[in-house]
Coordinates of C-alpha atoms and ligand atoms in Angstrom, one line a residue:
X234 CA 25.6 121.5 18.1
X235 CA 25.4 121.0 14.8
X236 CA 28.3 118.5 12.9
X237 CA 29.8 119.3 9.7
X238 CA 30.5 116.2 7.3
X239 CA 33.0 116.3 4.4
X240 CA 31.6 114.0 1.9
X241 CA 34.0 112.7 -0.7
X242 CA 32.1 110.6 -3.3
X243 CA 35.5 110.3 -5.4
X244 CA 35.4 107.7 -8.4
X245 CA 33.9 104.8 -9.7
X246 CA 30.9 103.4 -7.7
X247 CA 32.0 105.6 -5.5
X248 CA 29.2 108.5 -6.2
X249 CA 26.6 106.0 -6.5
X250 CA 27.3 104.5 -3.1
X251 CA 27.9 107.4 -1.3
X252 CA 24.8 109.1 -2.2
X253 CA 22.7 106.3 -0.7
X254 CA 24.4 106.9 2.6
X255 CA 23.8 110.1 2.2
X256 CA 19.8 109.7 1.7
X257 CA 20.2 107.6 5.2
X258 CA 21.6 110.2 6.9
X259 CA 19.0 112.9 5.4
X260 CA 16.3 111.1 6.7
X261 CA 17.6 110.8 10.2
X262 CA 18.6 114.3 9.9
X263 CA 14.8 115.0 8.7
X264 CA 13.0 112.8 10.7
X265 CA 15.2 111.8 14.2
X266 CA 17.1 114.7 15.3
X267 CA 20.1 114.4 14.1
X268 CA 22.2 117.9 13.6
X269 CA 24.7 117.5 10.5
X270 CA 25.7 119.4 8.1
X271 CA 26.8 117.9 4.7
X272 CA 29.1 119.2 2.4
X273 CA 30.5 117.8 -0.8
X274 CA 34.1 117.9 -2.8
X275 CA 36.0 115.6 -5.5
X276 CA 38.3 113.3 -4.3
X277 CA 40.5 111.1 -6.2
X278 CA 40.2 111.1 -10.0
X279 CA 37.4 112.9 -10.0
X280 CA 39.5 115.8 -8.5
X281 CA 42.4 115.4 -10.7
X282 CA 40.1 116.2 -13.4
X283 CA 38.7 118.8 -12.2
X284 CA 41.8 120.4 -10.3
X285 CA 44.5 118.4 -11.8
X286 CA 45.3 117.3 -8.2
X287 CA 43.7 114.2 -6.6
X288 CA 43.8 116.0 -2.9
X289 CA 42.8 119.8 -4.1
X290 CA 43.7 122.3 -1.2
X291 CA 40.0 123.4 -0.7
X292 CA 38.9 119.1 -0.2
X293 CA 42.1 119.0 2.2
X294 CA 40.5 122.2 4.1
X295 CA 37.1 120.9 4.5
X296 CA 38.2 117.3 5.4
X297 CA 40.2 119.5 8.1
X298 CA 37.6 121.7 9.2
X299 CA 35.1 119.0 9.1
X300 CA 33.8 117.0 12.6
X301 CA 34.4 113.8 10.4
X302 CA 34.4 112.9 6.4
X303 CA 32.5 110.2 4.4
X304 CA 34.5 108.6 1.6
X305 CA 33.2 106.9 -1.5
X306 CA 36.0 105.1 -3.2
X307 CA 39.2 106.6 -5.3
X308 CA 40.9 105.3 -8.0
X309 CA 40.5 103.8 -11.8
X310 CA 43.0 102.4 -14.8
X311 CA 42.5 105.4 -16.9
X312 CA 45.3 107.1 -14.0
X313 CA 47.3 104.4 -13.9
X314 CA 49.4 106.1 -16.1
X315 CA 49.6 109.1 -13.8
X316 CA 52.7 109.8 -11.5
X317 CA 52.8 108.4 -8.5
X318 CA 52.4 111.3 -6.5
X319 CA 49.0 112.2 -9.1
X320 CA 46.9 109.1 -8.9
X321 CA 43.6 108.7 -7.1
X322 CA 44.9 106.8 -4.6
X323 CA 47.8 109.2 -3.0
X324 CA 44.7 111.2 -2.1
X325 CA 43.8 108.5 0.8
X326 CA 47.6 108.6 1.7
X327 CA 47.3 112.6 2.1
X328 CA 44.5 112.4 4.3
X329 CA 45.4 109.9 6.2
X330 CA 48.3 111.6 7.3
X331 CA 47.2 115.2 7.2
X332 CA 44.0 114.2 9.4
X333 CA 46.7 112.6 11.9
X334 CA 44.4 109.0 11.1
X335 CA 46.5 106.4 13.0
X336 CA 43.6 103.6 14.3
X337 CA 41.9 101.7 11.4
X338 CA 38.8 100.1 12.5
X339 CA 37.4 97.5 10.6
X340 CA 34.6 95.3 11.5
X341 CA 33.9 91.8 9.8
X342 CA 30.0 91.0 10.5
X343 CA 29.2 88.4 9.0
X344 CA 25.1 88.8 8.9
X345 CA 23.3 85.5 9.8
X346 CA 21.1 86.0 6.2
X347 CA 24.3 86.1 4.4
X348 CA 26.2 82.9 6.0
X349 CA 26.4 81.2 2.7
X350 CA 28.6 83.6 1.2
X351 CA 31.4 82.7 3.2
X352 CA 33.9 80.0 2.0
X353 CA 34.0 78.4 5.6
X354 CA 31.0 76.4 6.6
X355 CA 28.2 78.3 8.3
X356 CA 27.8 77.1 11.6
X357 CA 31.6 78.1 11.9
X358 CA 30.8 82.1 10.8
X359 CA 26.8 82.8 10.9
X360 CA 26.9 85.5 13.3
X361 CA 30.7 87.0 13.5
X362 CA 31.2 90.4 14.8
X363 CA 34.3 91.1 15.3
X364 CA 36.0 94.2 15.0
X365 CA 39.9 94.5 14.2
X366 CA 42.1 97.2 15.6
X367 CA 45.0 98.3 12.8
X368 CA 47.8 101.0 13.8
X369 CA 48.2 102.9 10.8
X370 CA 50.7 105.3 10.7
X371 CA 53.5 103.4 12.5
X372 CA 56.0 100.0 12.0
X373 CA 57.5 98.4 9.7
X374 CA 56.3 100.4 6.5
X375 CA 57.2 103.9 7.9
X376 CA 60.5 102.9 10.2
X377 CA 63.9 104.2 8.9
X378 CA 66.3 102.5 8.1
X379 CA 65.2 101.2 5.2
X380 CA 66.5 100.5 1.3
X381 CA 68.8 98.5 -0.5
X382 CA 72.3 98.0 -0.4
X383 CA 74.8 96.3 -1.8
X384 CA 76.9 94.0 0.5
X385 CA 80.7 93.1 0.5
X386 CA 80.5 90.0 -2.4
X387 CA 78.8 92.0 -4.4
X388 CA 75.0 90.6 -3.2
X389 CA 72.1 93.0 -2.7
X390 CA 70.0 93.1 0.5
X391 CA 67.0 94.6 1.3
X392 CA 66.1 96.0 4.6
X393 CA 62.9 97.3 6.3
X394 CA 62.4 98.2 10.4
X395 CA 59.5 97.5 12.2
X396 CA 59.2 100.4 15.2
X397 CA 57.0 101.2 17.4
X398 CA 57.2 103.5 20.4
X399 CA 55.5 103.8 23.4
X400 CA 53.2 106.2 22.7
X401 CA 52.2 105.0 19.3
X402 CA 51.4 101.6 21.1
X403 CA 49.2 103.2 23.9
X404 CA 46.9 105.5 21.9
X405 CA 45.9 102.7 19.5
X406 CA 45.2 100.3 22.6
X407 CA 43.5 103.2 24.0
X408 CA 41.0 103.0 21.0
X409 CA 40.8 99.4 21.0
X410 CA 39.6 99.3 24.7
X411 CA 37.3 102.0 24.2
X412 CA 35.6 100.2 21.1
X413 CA 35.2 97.2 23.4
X414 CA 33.6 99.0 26.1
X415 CA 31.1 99.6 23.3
X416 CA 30.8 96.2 23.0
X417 CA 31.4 93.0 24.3
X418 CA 34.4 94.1 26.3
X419 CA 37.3 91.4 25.2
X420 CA 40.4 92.9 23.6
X421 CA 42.7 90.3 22.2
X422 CA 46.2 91.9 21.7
X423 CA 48.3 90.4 18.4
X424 CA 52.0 90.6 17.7
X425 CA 55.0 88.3 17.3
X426 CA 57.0 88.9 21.0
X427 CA 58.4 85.4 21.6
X428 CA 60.7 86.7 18.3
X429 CA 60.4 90.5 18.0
X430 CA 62.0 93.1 20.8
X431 CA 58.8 95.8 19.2
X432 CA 56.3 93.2 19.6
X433 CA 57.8 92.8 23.8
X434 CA 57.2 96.4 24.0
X435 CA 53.9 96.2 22.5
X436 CA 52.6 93.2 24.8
X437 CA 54.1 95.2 28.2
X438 CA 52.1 98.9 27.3
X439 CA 49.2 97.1 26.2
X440 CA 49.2 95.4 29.3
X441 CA 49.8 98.7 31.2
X442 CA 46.8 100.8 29.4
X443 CA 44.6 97.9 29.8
X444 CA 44.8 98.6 33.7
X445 CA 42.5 102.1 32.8
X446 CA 39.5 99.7 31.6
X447 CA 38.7 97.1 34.6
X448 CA 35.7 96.1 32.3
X449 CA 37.5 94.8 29.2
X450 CA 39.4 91.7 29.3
X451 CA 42.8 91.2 27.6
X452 CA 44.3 88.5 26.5
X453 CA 47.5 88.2 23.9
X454 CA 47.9 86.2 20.8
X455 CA 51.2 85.7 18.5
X456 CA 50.2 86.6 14.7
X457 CA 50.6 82.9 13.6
X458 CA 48.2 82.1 15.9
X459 CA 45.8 84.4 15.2
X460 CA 45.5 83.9 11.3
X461 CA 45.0 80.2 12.4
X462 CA 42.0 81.0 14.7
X463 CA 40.7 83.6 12.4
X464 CA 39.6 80.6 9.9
X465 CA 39.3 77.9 12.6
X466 CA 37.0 80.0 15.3
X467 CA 36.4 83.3 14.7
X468 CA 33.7 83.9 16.7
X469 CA 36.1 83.8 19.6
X470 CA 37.0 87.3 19.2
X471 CA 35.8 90.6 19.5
X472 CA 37.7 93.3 19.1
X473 CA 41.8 92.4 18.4
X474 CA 44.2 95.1 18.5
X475 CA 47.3 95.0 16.6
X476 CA 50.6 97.0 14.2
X477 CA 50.2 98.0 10.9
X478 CA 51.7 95.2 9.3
X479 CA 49.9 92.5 11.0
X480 CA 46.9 94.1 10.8
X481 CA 47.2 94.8 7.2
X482 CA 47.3 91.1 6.6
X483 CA 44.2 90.0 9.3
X484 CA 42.3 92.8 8.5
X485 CA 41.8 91.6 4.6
X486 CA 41.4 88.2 6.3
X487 CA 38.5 88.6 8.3
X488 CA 36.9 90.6 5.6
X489 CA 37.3 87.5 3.3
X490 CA 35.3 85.4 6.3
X491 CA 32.7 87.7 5.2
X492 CA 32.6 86.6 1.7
X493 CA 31.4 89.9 0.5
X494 CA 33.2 92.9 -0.5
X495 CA 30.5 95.1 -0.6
X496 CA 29.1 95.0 2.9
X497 CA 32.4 95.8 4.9
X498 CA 32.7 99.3 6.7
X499 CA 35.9 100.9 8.0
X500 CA 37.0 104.1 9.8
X501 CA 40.0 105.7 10.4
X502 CA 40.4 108.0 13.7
X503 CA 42.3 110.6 15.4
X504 CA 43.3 110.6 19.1
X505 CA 40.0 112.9 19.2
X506 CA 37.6 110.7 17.5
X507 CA 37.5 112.7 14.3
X508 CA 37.3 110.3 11.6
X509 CA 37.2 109.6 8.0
X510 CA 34.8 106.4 7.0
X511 CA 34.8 104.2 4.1
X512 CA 33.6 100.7 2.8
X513 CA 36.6 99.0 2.6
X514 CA 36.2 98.4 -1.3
X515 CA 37.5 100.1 -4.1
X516 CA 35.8 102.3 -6.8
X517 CA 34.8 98.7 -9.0
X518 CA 35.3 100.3 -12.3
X519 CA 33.9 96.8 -13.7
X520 CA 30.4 97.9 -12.8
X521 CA 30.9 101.7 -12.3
X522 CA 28.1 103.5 -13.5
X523 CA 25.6 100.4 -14.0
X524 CA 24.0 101.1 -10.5
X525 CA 24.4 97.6 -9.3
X526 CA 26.7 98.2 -6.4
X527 CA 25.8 97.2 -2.9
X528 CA 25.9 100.7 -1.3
X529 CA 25.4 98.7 2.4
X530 CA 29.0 98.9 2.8
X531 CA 28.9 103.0 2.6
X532 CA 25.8 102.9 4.4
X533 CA 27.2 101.3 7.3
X534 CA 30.4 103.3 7.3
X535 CA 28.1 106.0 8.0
X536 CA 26.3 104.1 10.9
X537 CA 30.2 104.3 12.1
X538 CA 30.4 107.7 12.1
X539 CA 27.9 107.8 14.0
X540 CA 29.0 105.3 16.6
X541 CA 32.4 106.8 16.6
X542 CA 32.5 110.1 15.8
X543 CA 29.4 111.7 16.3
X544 CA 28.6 110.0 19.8
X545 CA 25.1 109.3 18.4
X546 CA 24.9 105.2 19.1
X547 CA 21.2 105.2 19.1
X548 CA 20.8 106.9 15.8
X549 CA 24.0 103.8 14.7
X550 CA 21.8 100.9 15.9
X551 CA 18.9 102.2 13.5
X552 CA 21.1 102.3 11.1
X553 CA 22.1 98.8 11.3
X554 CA 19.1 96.9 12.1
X555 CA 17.3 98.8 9.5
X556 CA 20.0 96.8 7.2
X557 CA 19.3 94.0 8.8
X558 CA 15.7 94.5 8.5
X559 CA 16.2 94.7 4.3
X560 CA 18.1 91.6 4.3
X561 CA 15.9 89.8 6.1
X562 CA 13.1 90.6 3.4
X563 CA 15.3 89.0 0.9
X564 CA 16.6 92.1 -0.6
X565 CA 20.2 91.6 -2.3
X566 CA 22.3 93.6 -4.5
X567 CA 24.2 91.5 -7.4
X568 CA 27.1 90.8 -5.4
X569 CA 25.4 89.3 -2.2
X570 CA 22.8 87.6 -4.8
X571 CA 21.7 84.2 -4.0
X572 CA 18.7 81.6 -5.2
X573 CA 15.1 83.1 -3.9
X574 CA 16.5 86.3 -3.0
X575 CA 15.1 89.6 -4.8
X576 CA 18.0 91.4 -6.5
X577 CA 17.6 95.1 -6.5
X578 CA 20.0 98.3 -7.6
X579 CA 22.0 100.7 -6.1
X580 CA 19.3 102.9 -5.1
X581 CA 16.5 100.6 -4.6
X582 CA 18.5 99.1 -1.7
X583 CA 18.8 102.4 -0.7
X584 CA 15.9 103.3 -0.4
X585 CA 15.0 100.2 1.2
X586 CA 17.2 100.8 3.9
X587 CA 15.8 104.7 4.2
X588 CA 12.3 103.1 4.5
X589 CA 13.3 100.6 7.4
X590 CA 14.8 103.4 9.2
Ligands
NAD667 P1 37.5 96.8 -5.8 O1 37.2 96.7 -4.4 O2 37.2 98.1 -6.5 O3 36.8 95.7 -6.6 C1 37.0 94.3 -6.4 C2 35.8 93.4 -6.9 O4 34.7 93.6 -6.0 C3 35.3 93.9 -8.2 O5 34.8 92.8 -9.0 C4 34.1 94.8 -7.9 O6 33.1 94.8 -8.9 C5 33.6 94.2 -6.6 N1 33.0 95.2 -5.7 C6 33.7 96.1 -5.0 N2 32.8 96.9 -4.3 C7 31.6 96.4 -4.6 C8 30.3 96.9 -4.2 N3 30.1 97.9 -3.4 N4 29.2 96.2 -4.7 C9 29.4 95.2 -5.6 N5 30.6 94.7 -6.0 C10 31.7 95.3 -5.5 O7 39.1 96.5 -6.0 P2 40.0 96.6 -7.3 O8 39.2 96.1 -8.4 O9 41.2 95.9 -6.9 O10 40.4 98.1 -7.4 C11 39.7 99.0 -8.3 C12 40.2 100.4 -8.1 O11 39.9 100.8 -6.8 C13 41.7 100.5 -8.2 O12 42.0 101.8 -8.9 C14 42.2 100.6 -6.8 O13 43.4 101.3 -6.6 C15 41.0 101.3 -6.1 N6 40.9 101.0 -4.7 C16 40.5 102.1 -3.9 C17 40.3 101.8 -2.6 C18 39.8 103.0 -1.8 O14 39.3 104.0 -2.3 N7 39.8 102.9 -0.5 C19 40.4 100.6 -2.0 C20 40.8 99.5 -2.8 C21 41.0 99.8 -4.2

């Protein structure tokens, strides 16, 4: 059957990027099978401008009625001045929570041809795959209570609370084990329970769903821990599983292992696999419009989609090696640049990619 694809190219690089995952999916649409249909709307700023709303009704419909979206990047200082609930970025917010989006996947691969882009010595990152597991609708940033007040002397307190409840717990952990079974089936399970009463509860369902997957192994970390090992030996882990707020803060961690930006995929699912996927960077107004981005990072995003959404792992792997295969001939965007390495544009790495397809 054939899947429909919202493609939101939004701001910034984000055009440029997106339309060289697009020409990757074309040509295994053209050439290997695969039964997609694409269709395009503005996102972001773009959108404001044209429909002086940054989430228009018709690019909320088709993100809706869509099998799964593809998002460039939102966002740019010309609507910073914007109201809050205007600016590129509420946009993300809106379909986050309209598409129901509450597991974050992002992988750190770290590719062995890259290794000296990372700030920690080589033989400590060459070859990371790991894949971290982020609630994203839950804890700490959406629990009530929360505010100021104003206490008895006269001193003002903030207050936040971190909440999760069983269900919310046991559908993220369902995706985590699921990911692992597509992988190299070890879930490490984060959070803080030798302090926090959420973080118990978290540790005991996690537990409980793990039971469904006899082929993935758990094993629990506290959060301290974990930043520690991230930096110390990541290679340890495959895919770790953790809240919102935690995850917030590993996530941009292990993408820093990386050392570049513009490689990074990410999706976001439902608790039906639909998903929206995006490189986790920005819209880089800095070099918007030069056609210098690295487009790998959209490019993979889509080799997600296909992974995830789509069911098509195959058609995924080809994606992936065929980056691999680019690197491999020296082939670097600015960003990724190094001595003896060929530097090459948006669309010429692109098309390199479509070529080793
Ligand atoms: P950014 O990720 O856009 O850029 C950070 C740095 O990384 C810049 O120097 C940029 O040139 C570089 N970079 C990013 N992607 C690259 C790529 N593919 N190839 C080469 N270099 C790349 O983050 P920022 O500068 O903090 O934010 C810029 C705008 O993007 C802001 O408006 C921000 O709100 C928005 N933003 C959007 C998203 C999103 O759409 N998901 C995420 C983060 C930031």
């Amino acid at each position: 059957m054939t899947k429909k694809i919202a493609v939101l190219p939004g701001d910034g690089i984000g055009p440029e990027v997106t339309a060289e995952a697009v020409k990757v999916l074309e040509r295994l649409q053209r050439d290997f099978g695969l039964k997609i249909a694409l269709e395009t709307a503005p996102v972001g700023g773009a959108a404001y401008e044209a429909h002086k709303h940054p989430l228009p009704e018709a690019t909320l419909r088709l993100a809706k009625h869509a099998d799964a979206v593809l998002l460039g990047a939102v966002g740019g200082t010309r609507y910073d001045a914007l109201p809050r609930e205007l600016r590129p970025e509420k946009a993300l917010l809106g379909l986050r929570a309209e598409l129901q989006l509450f597991a974050n996947l992002r992988p750190a691969i770290l590719y062995p041809q890259l290794a000296s882009a990372s700030t920690l010595r080589p033989e400590v990152v060459a070859g990371l795959d790991l894949l971290i597991v982020r609630e994203l609708t839950g804890d700490i940033y959406f629990g009530e209570p929360r505010g100021l007040r104003t206490l008895a002397n006269g001193e003002r307190e903030g207050f936040n609370t971190m909440k999760y409840a069983e269900h919310e717990i046991e559908r993220v952990a369902r995706v985590a084990f699921a990911a692992a079974g597509k992988r190299r089936r070890q879930v490490c399970s984060v959070e803080k329970a030798n302090v926090l009463e959420t973080s118990g509860l978290w540790r005991e369902v996690v537990t409980r769903v793990a039971r469904d997957y006899a082929d993935v192994e758990l094993t629990h970390m506290y959060v301290d821990n974990a930043a520690m090992q991230l930096v110390r030996a990541p290679r340890q882990f495959d895919v770790m599983v953790t809240g919102n707020l935690f995850g917030d803060i590993l996530s941009d961690e292990a993408a820093m292992l990386t050392g570049s930006i513009g490689m990074l995929p990410s999706a976001s699912l439902d608790a039906r696999n639909k998903g929206m996927y995006e490189p986790i960077h920005g819209s880089a107004p800095d070099i918007a419009g030069r056609g210098v981005a690295n487009p790998l990072a959209t490019i993979l995003s889509a080799a997600m989609m296909l992974r995830y959404t789509l069911d098509e792992p195959l058609l995924a792997g080809r994606i992936e090696r065929a980056v691999s295969k680019v690197l491999d001939q020296g082939l670097r965007t600015a960003d990724i640049w190094t001595e003896g390495t060929s530097k090459v544009g948006t669309q010429q790495m692109g098309d390199a990619v479509v070529q080793a397809l």
